[in-house]
Structures are given as C-alpha cells and as structure tokens.
Amino acid sequence: MIWAKFTAELVGKPYKAGATGPDAYDCMGLVIKTQRKMGWKMPKEFEGWTLEDYAQRFEKDPEEGLKVFERFMAAHCNEINTHYLRRGDVVLIRENVNGRQFPGIYAGKRQFLTVVGGQKVRIFPADRLFTILKGWRYGS
C-alpha cells in the first residue's frame, strides 16, 4: 500500500486509550496497526504486557511503560540513528513542553504520525514542540 494513501486513512481518527483501530487509536495502537500493515507480525505479548492491555498499563505507570516499549523494540528491531529514518520506522518522541514521551511512526521530512490524548491522529512536525529521540526499523 502506498504510504500517503495509508496515512490518509488514519489521519483524523479519534484518540481512545487502548484502541488499536479501525475506528480509534492510542499511540501504541497506531504503532501496532501501521507495523502490521507493513508486514511485521508483532508478537502479542512481551514481558507480561500484551498489546491489548499496554495502554491501560502505560497510563498507570508511564515510566515503566516506556521501559517495556524500548526493551520490546530493542528485542525485535534494529535501532536507527534518527538522521537515517525512513517512512514507517517506529520512533520515540518527546513533547518538549512537559517532557512526556510516546511512540509514533516516522512519516518522512522530520514529521511523524501519532495520536495524543484528547486529540485525533495526525502528522506532527519534529520542531520546537517535539523531538524525535530514537528510531527503530523492523528487518533491514
């Protein structure tokens, strides 16, 4: 599927904690959906965290959720220098105002696709408001 067409199908969908689509998403649900669409058969469970309960557990303990997310990505993907990201790579983003971190999907041209609580899925620029901290790629 062409990346632009695929992202257009996701942009505008509402945020819902724990949602993995197709009508609503949270940030991890969006990562799961895009990676599965791109052919990555993500395991359903990692360190006792399932894809379905990740959002609820993350909301209870965001620090531990980020640690589990990073270990999961390290176990299943190659870490990529943020200067060499490609569309579809998984990224870890920091919201610079409050320091909150969350996953997203690199959309090209220093932009990423994600959904922030209370908002809709959209493409954000990596600029003074957001910083791409890390990136991972499944396969080569």
Tab-separated table of N, CA and C in Angstrom:
chain	number	residue	atom	x	y	z
A	1	MET	N	0.846	-1.181	0.000
A	1	MET	CA	0.000	0.000	0.000
A	1	MET	C	0.890	1.243	0.000
A	2	ILE	N	0.525	2.224	-0.754
A	2	ILE	CA	1.274	3.466	-0.820
A	2	ILE	C	1.129	4.197	0.512
A	3	TRP	N	2.279	4.673	1.041
A	3	TRP	CA	2.329	5.303	2.359
A	3	TRP	C	1.326	6.451	2.485
A	4	ALA	N	1.253	7.354	1.516
A	4	ALA	CA	0.364	8.516	1.595
A	4	ALA	C	-1.097	8.079	1.707
A	5	LYS	N	-1.475	7.072	0.944
A	5	LYS	CA	-2.856	6.582	0.995
A	5	LYS	C	-3.150	5.956	2.359
A	6	PHE	N	-2.212	5.176	2.846
A	6	PHE	CA	-2.390	4.518	4.141
A	6	PHE	C	-2.518	5.539	5.275
A	7	THR	N	-1.610	6.515	5.321
A	7	THR	CA	-1.690	7.515	6.394
A	7	THR	C	-2.955	8.352	6.282
A	8	ALA	N	-3.393	8.615	5.066
A	8	ALA	CA	-4.633	9.378	4.879
A	8	ALA	C	-5.826	8.645	5.495
A	9	GLU	N	-5.790	7.316	5.473
A	9	GLU	CA	-6.865	6.526	6.078
A	9	GLU	C	-6.874	6.657	7.603
A	10	LEU	N	-5.715	6.959	8.199
A	10	LEU	CA	-5.591	7.037	9.658
A	10	LEU	C	-5.780	8.444	10.208
A	11	VAL	N	-5.319	9.437	9.461
A	11	VAL	CA	-5.390	10.826	9.933
A	11	VAL	C	-6.846	11.208	10.186
A	12	GLY	N	-7.073	11.797	11.346
A	12	GLY	CA	-8.416	12.238	11.720
A	12	GLY	C	-9.167	11.267	12.619
A	13	LYS	N	-8.653	10.040	12.759
A	13	LYS	CA	-9.302	9.084	13.659
A	13	LYS	C	-9.131	9.570	15.104
A	14	PRO	N	-10.135	9.380	15.949
A	14	PRO	CA	-10.047	9.890	17.323
A	14	PRO	C	-9.146	9.057	18.228
A	15	TYR	N	-8.705	9.684	19.314
A	15	TYR	CA	-7.944	9.014	20.362
A	15	TYR	C	-8.897	8.254	21.266
A	16	LYS	N	-8.502	7.043	21.637
A	16	LYS	CA	-9.191	6.275	22.668
A	16	LYS	C	-8.150	5.378	23.309
A	17	ALA	N	-7.988	5.481	24.625
A	17	ALA	CA	-6.991	4.678	25.344
A	17	ALA	C	-7.219	3.200	25.067
A	18	GLY	N	-6.156	2.514	24.677
A	18	GLY	CA	-6.214	1.081	24.436
A	18	GLY	C	-6.726	0.674	23.072
A	19	ALA	N	-7.105	1.638	22.238
A	19	ALA	CA	-7.691	1.311	20.940
A	19	ALA	C	-6.621	1.003	19.903
A	20	THR	N	-6.858	-0.060	19.127
A	20	THR	CA	-5.944	-0.439	18.058
A	20	THR	C	-6.632	-0.366	16.695
A	21	GLY	N	-7.701	0.422	16.594
A	21	GLY	CA	-8.388	0.647	15.334
A	21	GLY	C	-9.532	-0.321	15.121
A	22	PRO	N	-10.250	-0.199	14.051
A	22	PRO	CA	-10.031	0.765	12.977
A	22	PRO	C	-10.705	2.120	13.195
A	23	ASP	N	-11.557	2.233	14.230
A	23	ASP	CA	-12.306	3.482	14.410
A	23	ASP	C	-11.610	4.499	15.310
A	24	ALA	N	-10.705	4.054	16.183
A	24	ALA	CA	-9.983	4.929	17.104
A	24	ALA	C	-8.654	4.273	17.458
A	25	TYR	N	-7.720	5.089	17.962
A	25	TYR	CA	-6.379	4.598	18.290
A	25	TYR	C	-5.835	5.312	19.515
A	26	ASP	N	-4.894	4.642	20.187
A	26	ASP	CA	-3.982	5.347	21.079
A	26	ASP	C	-2.624	5.260	20.392
A	27	CYS	N	-1.586	5.870	20.978
A	27	CYS	CA	-0.298	5.929	20.267
A	27	CYS	C	0.280	4.539	20.000
A	28	MET	N	0.170	3.631	20.956
A	28	MET	CA	0.704	2.290	20.743
A	28	MET	C	-0.170	1.512	19.760
A	29	GLY	N	-1.470	1.695	19.841
A	29	GLY	CA	-2.370	1.050	18.886
A	29	GLY	C	-2.075	1.468	17.460
A	30	LEU	N	-1.697	2.724	17.288
A	30	LEU	CA	-1.340	3.226	15.963
A	30	LEU	C	-0.048	2.576	15.470
A	31	VAL	N	0.921	2.419	16.365
A	31	VAL	CA	2.166	1.728	16.008
A	31	VAL	C	1.857	0.295	15.602
A	32	ILE	N	1.039	-0.386	16.385
A	32	ILE	CA	0.683	-1.774	16.090
A	32	ILE	C	0.019	-1.870	14.721
A	33	LYS	N	-0.956	-1.018	14.461
A	33	LYS	CA	-1.688	-1.042	13.190
A	33	LYS	C	-0.756	-0.811	12.005
A	34	THR	N	0.086	0.212	12.092
A	34	THR	CA	0.946	0.514	10.952
A	34	THR	C	1.982	-0.580	10.722
A	35	GLN	N	2.559	-1.108	11.786
A	35	GLN	CA	3.582	-2.135	11.615
A	35	GLN	C	2.976	-3.428	11.074
A	36	ARG	N	1.797	-3.772	11.519
A	36	ARG	CA	1.141	-4.972	10.967
A	36	ARG	C	0.809	-4.766	9.497
A	37	LYS	N	0.356	-3.572	9.137
A	37	LYS	CA	0.021	-3.265	7.746
A	37	LYS	C	1.261	-3.359	6.856
A	38	MET	N	2.418	-3.052	7.442
A	38	MET	CA	3.676	-3.098	6.693
A	38	MET	C	4.302	-4.493	6.701
A	39	GLY	N	3.625	-5.469	7.324
A	39	GLY	CA	4.079	-6.853	7.253
A	39	GLY	C	4.787	-7.398	8.479
A	40	TRP	N	4.939	-6.599	9.517
A	40	TRP	CA	5.599	-7.075	10.735
A	40	TRP	C	4.573	-7.781	11.596
A	41	LYS	N	4.782	-9.046	11.822
A	41	LYS	CA	3.892	-9.834	12.680
A	41	LYS	C	4.350	-9.659	14.126
A	42	MET	N	3.938	-8.562	14.733
A	42	MET	CA	4.360	-8.237	16.098
A	42	MET	C	3.868	-9.298	17.067
A	43	PRO	N	4.727	-9.722	17.995
A	43	PRO	CA	4.261	-10.686	18.998
A	43	PRO	C	3.169	-10.057	19.860
A	44	LYS	N	2.247	-10.882	20.320
A	44	LYS	CA	1.117	-10.373	21.104
A	44	LYS	C	1.481	-10.069	22.548
A	45	GLU	N	2.623	-10.572	23.016
A	45	GLU	CA	2.971	-10.396	24.435
A	45	GLU	C	4.475	-10.209	24.570
A	46	PHE	N	4.852	-9.358	25.529
A	46	PHE	CA	6.259	-9.131	25.819
A	46	PHE	C	6.379	-8.771	27.293
A	47	GLU	N	7.174	-9.533	28.020
A	47	GLU	CA	7.406	-9.303	29.444
A	47	GLU	C	6.091	-9.185	30.234
A	48	GLY	N	5.109	-9.987	29.841
A	48	GLY	CA	3.828	-9.974	30.545
A	48	GLY	C	2.888	-8.851	30.122
A	49	TRP	N	3.341	-7.971	29.243
A	49	TRP	CA	2.492	-6.898	28.720
A	49	TRP	C	1.940	-7.372	27.386
A	50	THR	N	0.626	-7.356	27.233
A	50	THR	CA	0.043	-7.716	25.948
A	50	THR	C	-0.233	-6.441	25.166
A	51	LEU	N	-0.327	-6.568	23.858
A	51	LEU	CA	-0.636	-5.406	23.036
A	51	LEU	C	-1.988	-4.816	23.420
A	52	GLU	N	-2.902	-5.666	23.819
A	52	GLU	CA	-4.239	-5.196	24.150
A	52	GLU	C	-4.297	-4.437	25.475
A	53	ASP	N	-3.443	-4.780	26.437
A	53	ASP	CA	-3.515	-4.087	27.730
A	53	ASP	C	-2.420	-3.038	27.918
A	54	TYR	N	-1.607	-2.837	26.876
A	54	TYR	CA	-0.486	-1.920	27.009
A	54	TYR	C	-0.938	-0.511	27.415
A	55	ALA	N	-1.955	0.024	26.766
A	55	ALA	CA	-2.385	1.407	27.042
A	55	ALA	C	-2.827	1.586	28.480
A	56	GLN	N	-3.626	0.664	28.995
A	56	GLN	CA	-4.087	0.780	30.371
A	56	GLN	C	-2.923	0.698	31.349
A	57	ARG	N	-2.015	-0.222	31.107
A	57	ARG	CA	-0.854	-0.356	31.988
A	57	ARG	C	0.064	0.850	31.861
A	58	PHE	N	0.195	1.380	30.641
A	58	PHE	CA	1.032	2.553	30.421
A	58	PHE	C	0.477	3.753	31.187
A	59	GLU	N	-0.840	3.942	31.146
A	59	GLU	CA	-1.441	5.081	31.853
A	59	GLU	C	-1.214	4.988	33.356
A	60	LYS	N	-1.197	3.776	33.895
A	60	LYS	CA	-0.958	3.598	35.330
A	60	LYS	C	0.496	3.856	35.697
A	61	ASP	N	1.431	3.501	34.810
A	61	ASP	CA	2.855	3.652	35.102
A	61	ASP	C	3.608	3.989	33.807
A	62	PRO	N	3.553	5.265	33.370
A	62	PRO	CA	4.182	5.645	32.101
A	62	PRO	C	5.684	5.364	32.047
A	63	GLU	N	6.386	5.550	33.145
A	63	GLU	CA	7.825	5.312	33.152
A	63	GLU	C	8.140	3.852	32.845
A	64	GLU	N	7.431	2.932	33.504
A	64	GLU	CA	7.637	1.507	33.245
A	64	GLU	C	7.180	1.155	31.830
A	65	GLY	N	6.088	1.763	31.375
A	65	GLY	CA	5.598	1.517	30.021
A	65	GLY	C	6.630	1.867	28.962
A	66	LEU	N	7.311	2.989	29.149
A	66	LEU	CA	8.350	3.381	28.199
A	66	LEU	C	9.530	2.416	28.233
A	67	LYS	N	9.885	1.958	29.423
A	67	LYS	CA	10.982	0.991	29.541
A	67	LYS	C	10.632	-0.306	28.811
A	68	VAL	N	9.412	-0.786	29.012
A	68	VAL	CA	8.972	-2.015	28.342
A	68	VAL	C	8.942	-1.803	26.831
A	69	PHE	N	8.420	-0.659	26.395
A	69	PHE	CA	8.368	-0.341	24.961
A	69	PHE	C	9.770	-0.348	24.359
A	70	GLU	N	10.731	0.303	25.011
A	70	GLU	CA	12.091	0.361	24.481
A	70	GLU	C	12.751	-1.021	24.466
A	71	ARG	N	12.518	-1.825	25.505
A	71	ARG	CA	13.075	-3.187	25.504
A	71	ARG	C	12.440	-4.031	24.397
A	72	PHE	N	11.147	-3.859	24.199
A	72	PHE	CA	10.440	-4.571	23.140
A	72	PHE	C	11.043	-4.221	21.781
A	73	MET	N	11.226	-2.936	21.524
A	73	MET	CA	11.775	-2.514	20.246
A	73	MET	C	13.210	-3.022	20.074
A	74	ALA	N	14.007	-2.970	21.139
A	74	ALA	CA	15.392	-3.448	21.074
A	74	ALA	C	15.450	-4.950	20.792
A	75	ALA	N	14.467	-5.701	21.295
A	75	ALA	CA	14.452	-7.150	21.112
A	75	ALA	C	13.999	-7.559	19.715
A	76	HIS	N	13.198	-6.726	19.055
A	76	HIS	CA	12.587	-7.126	17.791
A	76	HIS	C	12.988	-6.287	16.583
A	77	CYS	N	13.697	-5.189	16.803
A	77	CYS	CA	14.032	-4.277	15.706
A	77	CYS	C	15.471	-3.803	15.804
A	78	ASN	N	15.923	-3.159	14.760
A	78	ASN	CA	17.232	-2.524	14.758
A	78	ASN	C	17.062	-1.056	15.092
A	79	GLU	N	17.848	-0.560	16.052
A	79	GLU	CA	17.795	0.870	16.354
A	79	GLU	C	18.456	1.620	15.204
A	80	ILE	N	17.837	2.720	14.802
A	80	ILE	CA	18.290	3.512	13.664
A	80	ILE	C	18.637	4.913	14.158
A	81	ASN	N	19.771	5.425	13.723
A	81	ASN	CA	20.120	6.813	14.009
A	81	ASN	C	19.007	7.692	13.440
A	82	THR	N	18.573	8.673	14.197
A	82	THR	CA	17.429	9.489	13.767
A	82	THR	C	17.699	10.272	12.478
A	83	HIS	N	18.946	10.397	12.077
A	83	HIS	CA	19.266	11.068	10.807
A	83	HIS	C	18.984	10.171	9.599
A	84	TYR	N	18.778	8.867	9.841
A	84	TYR	CA	18.596	7.912	8.744
A	84	TYR	C	17.216	7.253	8.765
A	85	LEU	N	16.260	7.892	9.383
A	85	LEU	CA	14.911	7.329	9.454
A	85	LEU	C	14.264	7.293	8.075
A	86	ARG	N	13.414	6.260	7.894
A	86	ARG	CA	12.611	6.121	6.682
A	86	ARG	C	11.142	6.081	7.075
A	87	ARG	N	10.291	6.423	6.130
A	87	ARG	CA	8.848	6.332	6.389
A	87	ARG	C	8.504	4.948	6.897
A	88	GLY	N	7.722	4.911	7.956
A	88	GLY	CA	7.291	3.643	8.524
A	88	GLY	C	8.112	3.185	9.710
A	89	ASP	N	9.274	3.802	9.957
A	89	ASP	CA	10.066	3.449	11.139
A	89	ASP	C	9.317	3.865	12.402
A	90	VAL	N	9.480	3.084	13.445
A	90	VAL	CA	8.889	3.420	14.745
A	90	VAL	C	9.808	4.427	15.422
A	91	VAL	N	9.222	5.463	16.007
A	91	VAL	CA	10.023	6.478	16.689
A	91	VAL	C	9.510	6.699	18.110
A	92	LEU	N	10.416	7.149	18.954
A	92	LEU	CA	10.072	7.588	20.302
A	92	LEU	C	10.180	9.106	20.292
A	93	ILE	N	9.114	9.770	20.685
A	93	ILE	CA	9.014	11.219	20.609
A	93	ILE	C	8.915	11.808	22.013
A	94	ARG	N	9.499	12.988	22.185
A	94	ARG	CA	9.328	13.717	23.438
A	94	ARG	C	8.584	15.008	23.139
A	95	GLU	N	7.552	15.254	23.930
A	95	GLU	CA	6.854	16.526	23.876
A	95	GLU	C	7.678	17.493	24.734
A	96	ASN	N	8.287	18.490	24.120
A	96	ASN	CA	9.269	19.321	24.808
A	96	ASN	C	8.694	20.179	25.930
A	97	VAL	N	7.430	20.528	25.873
A	97	VAL	CA	6.827	21.379	26.898
A	97	VAL	C	6.752	20.671	28.250
A	98	ASN	N	6.315	19.416	28.240
A	98	ASN	CA	6.120	18.700	29.509
A	98	ASN	C	7.024	17.475	29.673
A	99	GLY	N	7.823	17.155	28.672
A	99	GLY	CA	8.750	16.035	28.767
A	99	GLY	C	8.118	14.671	28.549
A	100	ARG	N	6.822	14.627	28.307
A	100	ARG	CA	6.137	13.352	28.086
A	100	ARG	C	6.679	12.691	26.825
A	101	GLN	N	6.837	11.364	26.875
A	101	GLN	CA	7.344	10.605	25.736
A	101	GLN	C	6.297	9.595	25.289
A	102	PHE	N	6.282	9.328	23.991
A	102	PHE	CA	5.318	8.382	23.438
A	102	PHE	C	5.801	7.912	22.076
A	103	PRO	N	5.306	6.747	21.617
A	103	PRO	CA	5.714	6.230	20.305
A	103	PRO	C	4.916	6.842	19.163
A	104	GLY	N	5.497	6.746	17.987
A	104	GLY	CA	4.836	7.186	16.769
A	104	GLY	C	5.473	6.496	15.584
A	105	ILE	N	5.093	6.920	14.398
A	105	ILE	CA	5.612	6.360	13.152
A	105	ILE	C	6.203	7.501	12.329
A	106	TYR	N	7.437	7.312	11.881
A	106	TYR	CA	8.090	8.342	11.076
A	106	TYR	C	7.363	8.468	9.742
A	107	ALA	N	7.051	9.722	9.371
A	107	ALA	CA	6.288	9.977	8.154
A	107	ALA	C	7.128	10.628	7.058
A	108	GLY	N	8.422	10.843	7.318
A	108	GLY	CA	9.280	11.500	6.344
A	108	GLY	C	9.385	12.984	6.613
A	109	LYS	N	10.440	13.593	6.120
A	109	LYS	CA	10.666	15.039	6.218
A	109	LYS	C	10.556	15.570	7.644
A	110	ARG	N	11.160	14.837	8.597
A	110	ARG	CA	11.174	15.225	10.019
A	110	ARG	C	9.754	15.381	10.577
A	111	GLN	N	8.849	14.531	10.129
A	111	GLN	CA	7.476	14.511	10.625
A	111	GLN	C	7.147	13.105	11.097
A	112	PHE	N	6.155	13.007	11.987
A	112	PHE	CA	5.751	11.702	12.490
A	112	PHE	C	4.245	11.652	12.664
A	113	LEU	N	3.726	10.440	12.577
A	113	LEU	CA	2.304	10.168	12.734
A	113	LEU	C	2.082	9.628	14.134
A	114	THR	N	1.168	10.217	14.862
A	114	THR	CA	0.820	9.707	16.191
A	114	THR	C	-0.535	10.269	16.587
A	115	VAL	N	-0.967	9.877	17.760
A	115	VAL	CA	-2.190	10.429	18.332
A	115	VAL	C	-1.878	10.780	19.781
A	116	VAL	N	-2.226	11.990	20.157
A	116	VAL	CA	-2.002	12.481	21.509
A	116	VAL	C	-3.349	12.486	22.211
A	117	GLY	N	-3.369	12.081	23.489
A	117	GLY	CA	-4.616	12.007	24.255
A	117	GLY	C	-5.511	13.217	24.064
A	118	GLY	N	-6.770	12.956	23.785
A	118	GLY	CA	-7.747	14.014	23.606
A	118	GLY	C	-7.759	14.623	22.215
A	119	GLN	N	-6.839	14.203	21.357
A	119	GLN	CA	-6.787	14.742	20.002
A	119	GLN	C	-7.066	13.630	19.001
A	120	LYS	N	-6.867	13.938	17.735
A	120	LYS	CA	-7.053	12.961	16.676
A	120	LYS	C	-5.699	12.583	16.084
A	121	VAL	N	-5.670	11.445	15.397
A	121	VAL	CA	-4.458	11.020	14.705
A	121	VAL	C	-4.079	12.109	13.709
A	122	ARG	N	-2.808	12.498	13.749
A	122	ARG	CA	-2.344	13.494	12.786
A	122	ARG	C	-0.834	13.404	12.621
A	123	ILE	N	-0.354	14.121	11.644
A	123	ILE	CA	1.079	14.202	11.394
A	123	ILE	C	1.588	15.475	12.057
A	124	PHE	N	2.607	15.303	12.891
A	124	PHE	CA	3.218	16.411	13.608
A	124	PHE	C	4.625	16.648	13.077
A	125	PRO	N	5.094	17.890	13.103
A	125	PRO	CA	6.496	18.140	12.748
A	125	PRO	C	7.400	17.960	13.959
A	126	ALA	N	8.606	17.467	13.730
A	126	ALA	CA	9.623	17.453	14.783
A	126	ALA	C	10.244	18.845	14.758
A	127	ASP	N	9.842	19.682	15.696
A	127	ASP	CA	10.296	21.063	15.729
A	127	ASP	C	10.508	21.482	17.172
A	128	ARG	N	10.259	22.714	17.499
A	128	ARG	CA	10.492	23.172	18.864
A	128	ARG	C	9.542	22.520	19.874
A	129	LEU	N	8.414	21.980	19.418
A	129	LEU	CA	7.449	21.345	20.327
A	129	LEU	C	7.734	19.863	20.553
A	130	PHE	N	8.293	19.186	19.556
A	130	PHE	CA	8.529	17.752	19.627
A	130	PHE	C	9.944	17.414	19.169
A	131	THR	N	10.544	16.429	19.823
A	131	THR	CA	11.856	15.929	19.434
A	131	THR	C	11.767	14.429	19.213
A	132	ILE	N	12.310	13.956	18.111
A	132	ILE	CA	12.418	12.517	17.876
A	132	ILE	C	13.668	12.043	18.597
A	133	LEU	N	13.478	11.199	19.609
A	133	LEU	CA	14.588	10.745	20.440
A	133	LEU	C	15.292	9.520	19.884
A	134	LYS	N	14.517	8.549	19.395
A	134	LYS	CA	15.064	7.280	18.914
A	134	LYS	C	14.215	6.779	17.759
A	135	GLY	N	14.804	5.873	17.004
A	135	GLY	CA	14.068	5.241	15.926
A	135	GLY	C	14.445	3.780	15.789
A	136	TRP	N	13.493	2.960	15.331
A	136	TRP	CA	13.729	1.523	15.132
A	136	TRP	C	13.117	1.109	13.798
A	137	ARG	N	13.741	0.100	13.214
A	137	ARG	CA	13.249	-0.441	11.953
A	137	ARG	C	13.186	-1.945	12.066
A	138	TYR	N	12.086	-2.508	11.630
A	138	TYR	CA	11.943	-3.965	11.599
A	138	TYR	C	12.581	-4.472	10.317
A	139	GLY	N	13.358	-5.514	10.413
A	139	GLY	CA	14.023	-6.081	9.239
A	139	GLY	C	15.238	-5.257	8.855
A	140	SER	N	15.498	-5.154	7.560
A	140	SER	CA	16.706	-4.448	7.105
A	140	SER	C	16.534	-2.960	6.982
